[in-house]
Tab-separated table of C-alpha atoms and ligand atoms in Angstrom:
chain	number	residue	atom	x	y	z
A	6	UNK	CA	-21.668	-19.533	-0.868
A	7	UNK	CA	-18.747	-19.129	1.747
A	8	UNK	CA	-16.035	-17.057	0.538
A	9	UNK	CA	-12.345	-18.027	0.363
A	10	UNK	CA	-10.507	-15.958	2.999
A	11	UNK	CA	-7.367	-14.453	1.616
A	12	UNK	CA	-5.035	-14.598	4.297
A	13	UNK	CA	-2.666	-11.470	3.941
A	14	UNK	CA	-0.685	-12.223	6.979
A	15	UNK	CA	0.416	-15.432	5.556
A	16	UNK	CA	0.938	-13.905	2.036
A	17	UNK	CA	2.915	-11.096	3.400
A	18	UNK	CA	5.211	-13.514	5.541
A	19	UNK	CA	5.792	-15.457	2.169
A	20	UNK	CA	6.740	-12.167	0.395
A	21	UNK	CA	9.062	-10.994	3.294
A	22	UNK	CA	10.675	-14.485	2.986
A	23	UNK	CA	11.348	-14.053	-0.835
A	24	UNK	CA	12.787	-10.695	-0.028
A	25	UNK	CA	14.996	-11.862	2.638
A	26	UNK	CA	16.331	-14.886	0.203
A	27	UNK	CA	17.059	-12.350	-2.457
A	28	UNK	CA	18.827	-9.914	-0.044
A	29	UNK	CA	20.806	-12.791	1.201
A	30	UNK	CA	21.906	-13.660	-2.382
A	31	UNK	CA	22.716	-10.064	-2.925
A	32	UNK	CA	25.120	-9.969	0.009
A	33	UNK	CA	26.755	-13.409	-0.756
A	34	UNK	CA	27.095	-12.576	-4.412
A	35	UNK	CA	27.838	-8.908	-4.693
A	36	UNK	CA	28.454	-7.613	-1.096
A	37	UNK	CA	25.435	-5.298	-1.543
A	38	UNK	CA	23.092	-4.600	1.391
A	39	UNK	CA	19.977	-2.925	0.416
A	40	UNK	CA	19.254	0.229	2.762
A	41	UNK	CA	15.839	1.796	3.636
A	42	UNK	CA	15.930	5.324	5.146
A	43	UNK	CA	12.660	6.425	7.108
A	44	UNK	CA	12.134	9.966	7.913
A	45	UNK	CA	9.712	10.735	10.664
A	46	UNK	CA	8.728	14.308	11.603
A	47	UNK	CA	6.922	14.795	14.846
A	48	UNK	CA	5.457	12.344	17.351
A	49	UNK	CA	2.033	11.226	15.728
A	50	UNK	CA	1.450	8.160	17.667
A	51	UNK	CA	0.142	5.961	14.677
A	52	UNK	CA	3.186	7.087	12.447
A	53	UNK	CA	5.518	6.237	15.392
A	54	UNK	CA	4.060	2.626	15.583
A	55	UNK	CA	4.424	2.290	11.533
A	56	UNK	CA	7.839	3.576	11.515
A	57	UNK	CA	8.948	1.088	14.359
A	58	UNK	CA	7.397	-1.858	12.553
A	59	UNK	CA	8.938	-0.830	9.411
A	60	UNK	CA	12.468	-0.718	10.921
A	61	UNK	CA	11.937	-4.068	12.688
A	62	UNK	CA	10.806	-5.880	9.467
A	63	UNK	CA	13.572	-4.065	7.318
A	64	UNK	CA	16.116	-5.501	9.766
A	65	UNK	CA	14.609	-8.912	9.678
A	66	UNK	CA	14.706	-9.045	5.981
A	67	UNK	CA	18.567	-8.611	6.246
A	68	UNK	CA	18.403	-4.835	4.969
A	69	UNK	CA	19.851	-1.710	6.614
A	70	UNK	CA	17.620	0.414	8.289
A	71	UNK	CA	18.415	4.277	8.654
A	72	UNK	CA	15.872	6.071	10.717
A	73	UNK	CA	15.783	9.684	10.997
A	74	UNK	CA	13.489	11.333	13.851
A	75	UNK	CA	12.926	14.963	13.452
A	76	UNK	CA	11.334	17.324	15.756
A	77	UNK	CA	7.772	18.582	14.818
A	78	UNK	CA	9.131	22.146	14.447
A	79	UNK	CA	11.905	21.086	12.043
A	80	UNK	CA	11.850	23.743	9.194
A	81	UNK	CA	11.129	22.591	5.757
A	82	UNK	CA	14.457	23.392	4.402
A	83	UNK	CA	16.115	21.122	7.093
A	84	UNK	CA	13.924	18.317	5.912
A	85	UNK	CA	14.605	18.991	2.141
A	86	UNK	CA	18.321	19.080	3.161
A	87	UNK	CA	18.117	15.688	4.732
A	88	UNK	CA	16.256	14.305	1.775
A	89	UNK	CA	19.062	15.539	-0.565
A	90	UNK	CA	21.665	13.847	1.607
A	91	UNK	CA	19.772	10.507	1.515
A	92	UNK	CA	19.505	10.928	-2.329
A	93	UNK	CA	23.211	11.339	-2.531
A	94	UNK	CA	24.063	8.247	-0.096
A	95	UNK	CA	25.025	5.216	-2.085
A	96	UNK	CA	23.955	3.026	1.162
A	97	UNK	CA	20.450	4.372	0.772
A	98	UNK	CA	18.403	2.532	-1.792
A	99	UNK	CA	14.982	3.451	-0.723
A	100	UNK	CA	13.698	6.680	0.981
A	101	UNK	CA	10.320	7.019	2.743
A	102	UNK	CA	8.996	10.188	4.330
A	103	UNK	CA	6.286	9.175	6.748
A	104	UNK	CA	3.017	11.053	5.935
A	105	UNK	CA	1.269	13.090	7.442
A	106	UNK	CA	3.936	15.828	7.816
A	107	UNK	CA	3.327	18.870	10.043
A	108	UNK	CA	1.095	21.517	8.544
A	109	UNK	CA	4.056	24.075	8.002
A	110	UNK	CA	5.937	21.557	5.577
A	111	UNK	CA	4.887	21.211	1.923
A	112	UNK	CA	4.463	17.513	1.704
A	113	UNK	CA	4.244	17.345	-2.136
A	114	UNK	CA	7.551	19.492	-2.363
A	115	UNK	CA	9.348	17.009	0.141
A	116	UNK	CA	7.886	13.933	-1.818
A	117	UNK	CA	9.155	15.430	-5.178
A	118	UNK	CA	12.499	16.193	-3.834
A	119	UNK	CA	13.240	12.227	-3.193
A	120	UNK	CA	15.282	10.608	-6.076
A	121	UNK	CA	12.519	8.841	-8.060
A	122	UNK	CA	14.657	5.987	-8.143
A	123	UNK	CA	14.659	5.730	-4.319
A	124	UNK	CA	11.046	6.533	-4.030
A	125	UNK	CA	9.850	3.298	-2.465
A	126	UNK	CA	6.467	4.770	-1.663
A	127	UNK	CA	5.725	5.384	-5.188
A	128	UNK	CA	4.195	8.958	-4.555
A	129	UNK	CA	6.994	10.903	-6.628
A	130	UNK	CA	5.321	12.584	-9.645
A	131	UNK	CA	7.718	10.812	-12.029
A	132	UNK	CA	6.683	7.342	-10.600
A	133	UNK	CA	2.995	8.375	-10.933
A	134	UNK	CA	3.512	9.410	-14.457
A	135	UNK	CA	5.688	6.275	-15.224
A	136	UNK	CA	2.737	3.885	-13.737
A	137	UNK	CA	0.140	6.071	-15.727
A	138	UNK	CA	1.973	5.454	-19.020
A	139	UNK	CA	2.367	1.575	-18.350
A	140	UNK	CA	6.091	2.107	-17.738
A	141	UNK	CA	8.375	0.507	-15.218
A	142	UNK	CA	7.883	2.553	-11.823
A	143	UNK	CA	8.092	2.166	-8.266
A	144	UNK	CA	4.451	1.663	-7.199
A	145	UNK	CA	2.669	2.801	-4.076
A	146	UNK	CA	2.965	-0.233	-1.465
A	147	UNK	CA	-0.737	-0.794	-0.455
A	148	UNK	CA	-2.189	-1.099	-4.125
A	149	UNK	CA	0.742	-3.291	-5.056
A	150	UNK	CA	-0.015	-5.528	-2.140
A	151	UNK	CA	-3.433	-5.907	-3.472
A	152	UNK	CA	-2.423	-6.618	-7.025
A	153	UNK	CA	0.010	-9.433	-5.712
A	154	UNK	CA	-2.854	-10.907	-3.729
A	155	UNK	CA	-5.144	-10.842	-6.708
A	156	UNK	CA	-2.327	-12.241	-9.022
A	157	UNK	CA	-1.801	-15.040	-6.560
A	158	UNK	CA	-5.554	-16.007	-6.299
A	159	UNK	CA	-6.393	-15.602	-10.004
A	160	UNK	CA	-3.334	-15.732	-11.957
A	161	UNK	CA	-4.436	-13.860	-15.258
A	162	UNK	CA	-6.777	-11.032	-14.504
A	163	UNK	CA	-7.154	-10.035	-18.138
A	164	UNK	CA	-10.714	-9.062	-19.208
A	165	UNK	CA	-12.113	-9.061	-15.680
A	166	UNK	CA	-14.536	-6.338	-14.594
A	167	UNK	CA	-12.881	-4.184	-11.747
A	168	UNK	CA	-14.244	-1.663	-9.812
A	169	UNK	CA	-12.174	0.545	-7.523
A	170	UNK	CA	-14.048	2.221	-4.681
A	171	UNK	CA	-12.018	5.279	-3.886
A	172	UNK	CA	-9.847	7.672	-6.016
A	173	UNK	CA	-7.163	8.873	-3.659
A	174	UNK	CA	-3.627	9.262	-4.754
A	175	UNK	CA	-2.269	6.626	-2.585
A	176	UNK	CA	-4.642	3.755	-3.072
A	177	UNK	CA	-7.522	4.327	-5.532
A	178	UNK	CA	-5.989	6.003	-8.509
A	179	UNK	CA	-2.670	3.705	-8.550
A	180	UNK	CA	-4.804	0.623	-7.858
A	181	UNK	CA	-6.995	1.343	-10.948
A	182	UNK	CA	-3.734	1.995	-13.136
A	183	UNK	CA	-2.331	-1.459	-11.860
A	184	UNK	CA	-5.645	-3.302	-12.810
A	185	UNK	CA	-5.775	-1.449	-16.239
A	186	UNK	CA	-2.153	-2.543	-16.611
A	187	UNK	CA	-3.408	-6.212	-16.018
A	188	UNK	CA	-5.963	-5.487	-18.853
A	189	UNK	CA	-8.863	-5.478	-16.415
A	190	UNK	CA	-11.857	-3.325	-17.648
A	191	UNK	CA	-11.759	-0.930	-14.905
A	192	UNK	CA	-14.432	1.758	-12.965
A	193	UNK	CA	-13.457	4.033	-10.317
A	194	UNK	CA	-16.227	4.860	-8.051
A	195	UNK	CA	-16.148	7.852	-5.462
A	196	UNK	CA	-18.359	9.794	-3.354
A	197	UNK	CA	-20.205	11.440	-6.374
A	198	UNK	CA	-20.796	8.120	-8.033
A	199	UNK	CA	-24.526	7.403	-8.770
A	200	UNK	CA	-25.959	4.191	-7.436
A	201	UNK	CA	-22.827	2.687	-6.085
A	202	UNK	CA	-24.574	-0.491	-5.251
A	203	UNK	CA	-25.413	-1.129	-8.969
A	204	UNK	CA	-21.689	-0.279	-9.975
A	205	UNK	CA	-20.415	-2.521	-7.478
A	206	UNK	CA	-22.459	-5.411	-8.735
A	207	UNK	CA	-20.848	-5.249	-11.807
A	208	UNK	CA	-17.404	-6.162	-10.339
A	209	UNK	CA	-15.420	-9.550	-10.683
A	210	UNK	CA	-12.945	-7.850	-8.568
A	211	UNK	CA	-14.131	-5.106	-6.166
A	212	UNK	CA	-11.464	-3.080	-4.435
A	213	UNK	CA	-12.756	-1.093	-1.423
A	214	UNK	CA	-10.578	2.096	-0.320
A	215	UNK	CA	-12.964	4.658	0.982
A	216	UNK	CA	-12.523	4.857	4.846
A	217	UNK	CA	-16.131	4.096	5.806
A	218	UNK	CA	-16.654	1.351	8.227
A	219	UNK	CA	-18.493	-1.662	6.651
A	220	UNK	CA	-20.059	0.502	3.907
A	221	UNK	CA	-20.121	-2.402	1.379
A	222	UNK	CA	-22.669	-5.017	2.105
A	223	UNK	CA	-23.363	-8.072	0.653
A	224	UNK	CA	-26.182	-7.079	-1.510
A	225	UNK	CA	-23.553	-5.017	-3.573
A	226	UNK	CA	-21.488	-7.933	-4.572
A	227	UNK	CA	-21.649	-10.185	-7.416
A	228	UNK	CA	-22.046	-13.752	-6.581
A	229	UNK	CA	-18.512	-15.348	-6.729
A	230	UNK	CA	-16.600	-11.809	-6.945
A	231	UNK	CA	-13.231	-11.202	-5.302
A	232	UNK	CA	-13.435	-8.371	-2.902
A	233	UNK	CA	-10.326	-6.599	-1.411
A	234	UNK	CA	-11.076	-4.747	1.524
A	235	UNK	CA	-8.366	-1.895	1.997
A	236	UNK	CA	-10.213	-0.031	4.698
A	237	UNK	CA	-8.793	0.254	8.083
A	238	UNK	CA	-11.560	1.845	10.452
A	239	UNK	CA	-11.370	1.915	14.092
A	240	UNK	CA	-14.916	1.551	15.620
A	241	UNK	CA	-16.424	1.238	19.137
A	242	UNK	CA	-16.402	-2.408	20.317
A	243	UNK	CA	-20.143	-3.552	20.185
A	244	UNK	CA	-19.800	-5.213	23.775
A	245	UNK	CA	-17.577	-3.145	25.621
A	246	UNK	CA	-17.590	0.766	25.227
A	247	UNK	CA	-14.170	0.931	26.681
A	248	UNK	CA	-12.640	-0.924	23.764
A	249	UNK	CA	-12.570	-0.383	20.210
A	250	UNK	CA	-11.916	-2.810	17.127
A	251	UNK	CA	-10.713	-2.573	13.452
A	252	UNK	CA	-13.173	-2.953	10.625
A	253	UNK	CA	-12.903	-2.620	6.871
A	254	UNK	CA	-14.863	-0.807	4.299
A	255	UNK	CA	-16.711	-4.025	3.603
A	256	UNK	CA	-19.334	-5.632	6.056
A	257	UNK	CA	-17.157	-8.961	6.049
A	258	UNK	CA	-19.857	-11.417	6.965
A	259	UNK	CA	-22.651	-10.592	4.456
A	260	UNK	CA	-20.137	-9.977	1.758
A	261	UNK	CA	-18.679	-13.327	2.228
A	262	UNK	CA	-21.914	-15.067	1.903
A	263	UNK	CA	-22.019	-13.800	-1.726
A	264	UNK	CA	-18.075	-13.268	-2.833
A	265	UNK	CA	-16.035	-15.954	-4.029
A	266	UNK	CA	-12.924	-14.662	-2.047
A	267	UNK	CA	-12.465	-11.829	0.276
A	268	UNK	CA	-9.649	-10.259	2.421
A	269	UNK	CA	-10.334	-10.033	6.087
A	270	UNK	CA	-9.788	-6.930	8.217
A	271	UNK	CA	-7.461	-7.105	10.186
A	272	UNK	CA	-5.081	-9.623	8.372
A	273	UNK	CA	-5.820	-9.084	4.805
A	274	UNK	CA	-4.346	-6.161	2.889
A	275	UNK	CA	-2.930	-4.527	6.030
A	276	UNK	CA	0.233	-6.749	6.409
A	277	UNK	CA	1.140	-6.576	2.811
A	278	UNK	CA	2.002	-2.935	2.862
A	279	UNK	CA	5.172	-3.209	4.586
A	280	UNK	CA	5.906	-6.470	2.857
A	281	UNK	CA	5.680	-4.396	-0.308
A	282	UNK	CA	7.842	-1.538	1.121
A	283	UNK	CA	10.601	-4.187	1.473
A	284	UNK	CA	9.904	-5.530	-2.115
A	285	UNK	CA	10.234	-2.059	-3.444
A	286	UNK	CA	13.522	-1.475	-1.539
A	287	UNK	CA	15.019	-4.425	-2.999
A	288	UNK	CA	13.801	-3.573	-6.475
A	289	UNK	CA	15.261	-0.187	-6.191
A	290	UNK	CA	18.547	-1.670	-5.012
A	291	UNK	CA	18.674	-4.126	-7.927
A	292	UNK	CA	17.842	-1.418	-10.396
A	293	UNK	CA	20.516	0.890	-8.908
A	294	UNK	CA	23.202	-1.732	-9.455
A	295	UNK	CA	22.066	-3.228	-12.626
A	296	UNK	CA	21.233	-6.479	-11.317
A	297	UNK	CA	18.206	-8.728	-12.087
A	298	UNK	CA	14.907	-8.044	-10.130
A	299	UNK	CA	13.315	-10.785	-8.292
A	300	UNK	CA	10.431	-12.178	-10.006
A	301	UNK	CA	6.719	-11.181	-9.134
A	302	UNK	CA	7.876	-8.346	-6.433
A	303	UNK	CA	7.504	-5.544	-8.735
A	304	UNK	CA	5.478	-4.339	-11.918
B	422	LIG	P1	-9.182	9.092	1.319
B	422	LIG	O1	-9.754	9.571	2.266
B	422	LIG	O2	-7.826	9.606	0.684
B	422	LIG	O3	-9.961	8.573	-0.006
B	422	LIG	C1	-11.323	8.055	0.111
B	422	LIG	C2	-11.854	7.863	-1.266
B	422	LIG	O4	-13.126	7.148	-0.966
B	422	LIG	C3	-12.254	9.260	-1.789
B	422	LIG	O5	-11.826	9.136	-3.221
B	422	LIG	C4	-13.646	9.495	-1.596
B	422	LIG	O6	-14.279	10.152	-2.528
B	422	LIG	C5	-14.122	8.112	-1.501
B	422	LIG	N1	-15.479	8.094	-0.607
B	422	LIG	C6	-15.487	8.567	0.561
B	422	LIG	N2	-16.763	8.266	0.988
B	422	LIG	C7	-17.483	7.708	0.149
B	422	LIG	C8	-18.736	7.181	-0.115
B	422	LIG	N3	-19.733	7.438	1.009
B	422	LIG	N4	-19.099	6.742	-1.280
B	422	LIG	C9	-18.200	6.582	-2.268
B	422	LIG	N5	-16.981	6.892	-2.090
B	422	LIG	C10	-16.643	7.479	-1.024
B	422	LIG	O7	-8.644	7.525	1.911
B	422	LIG	P2	-7.398	6.341	1.357
B	422	LIG	O8	-7.510	6.177	-0.044
B	422	LIG	O9	-6.189	7.013	1.919
B	422	LIG	O10	-7.710	5.238	2.526
B	422	LIG	C11	-8.967	4.516	2.152
B	422	LIG	C12	-9.219	3.418	3.318
B	422	LIG	O11	-7.870	2.602	3.234
B	422	LIG	C13	-8.825	3.906	4.730
B	422	LIG	O12	-9.761	3.298	5.701
B	422	LIG	C14	-7.420	3.757	5.098
B	422	LIG	O13	-7.258	3.751	6.240
B	422	LIG	C15	-7.203	2.517	4.440
B	422	LIG	N6	-5.819	2.483	4.058
B	422	LIG	C16	-5.076	1.281	4.502
B	422	LIG	C17	-3.858	0.894	4.144
B	422	LIG	C18	-3.199	-0.336	4.445
B	422	LIG	O14	-4.002	-1.285	4.425
B	422	LIG	N7	-1.956	-0.337	4.809
B	422	LIG	C19	-3.003	1.996	3.482
B	422	LIG	C20	-3.835	3.125	3.150
B	422	LIG	C21	-4.924	3.443	3.355
B	422	LIG	P3	-14.024	11.474	-3.132
B	422	LIG	O15	-12.827	11.658	-3.734
B	422	LIG	O16	-15.313	11.845	-4.064
B	422	LIG	O17	-14.168	12.641	-1.860
């Protein structure tokens, strides 16, 4: 069987288009411009690229982008004071503090200082609790993107067997909560799980978020299953030692021979993350103003 390739790049462009249309209507109808503030502390090269891309796509969607770049040695108190100012700023509807933060800063303290209503990364303990209890929350962007792709492909997910490989706070756990919210039967597997292959073979939906290059092979996949590969791993290029290439947590070729559908790496889940950040900012803005939220962009 040749699996359907779920094109996250195209789907993310569609989501960004929906966001931009709604933003234009907010401006025209209410004079409101959603604003996203991004705080970057230090000069981590990957973080700099992420923040730059987030800024570009925020502006392309018609929103205001507020970037705050701080020196790596900035004291924690100064970062907390900036977050407090952003919490109080009515032009800012979403706040994202780029992780990782330098070692001298307590990341949990900073995240939990963000107003939960502006916490567009969905990492604040209040949003974690709301999601865990099935209430309206701001949901972490990567799992939200995975869910959107699954809903788009399957429609109703109710009753499906879902296995989430990985139990991190930013991907695995919220992904499992979202799938539970869709009435899937959810198993969370991790590094202590016995016989991972047997667990994965139960899955109608397999979400892999382990950070282990091409760990999941075709013989772990139930025929016809949908495989969502969250992993982003940089490995040596097989033909050229001076280059690297990106691979997922799944061995795409062998998995695609068995699966019904699979997300590629790159071009699968990756592009959905920023699209969902924009969607969350729009959702936060609509909620702040008591306006109707766009359909299908939030849970
Ligand atoms: P973490 O390292 O925080 O968590 C990895 C999880 O995988 C842990 O729960 C760990 O188990 C489990 N795990 C690790 N090794 C194994 C193994 N051999 N067998 C079974 N389980 C294992 O990673 P993240 O959740 O942050 O990220 C996962 C992947 O997703 C990474 O490749 C990351 O780059 C990518 N990613 C992609 C994003 C995007 O597309 N935009 C965004 C975020 C992440 P245990 O808890 O027992 O240690």
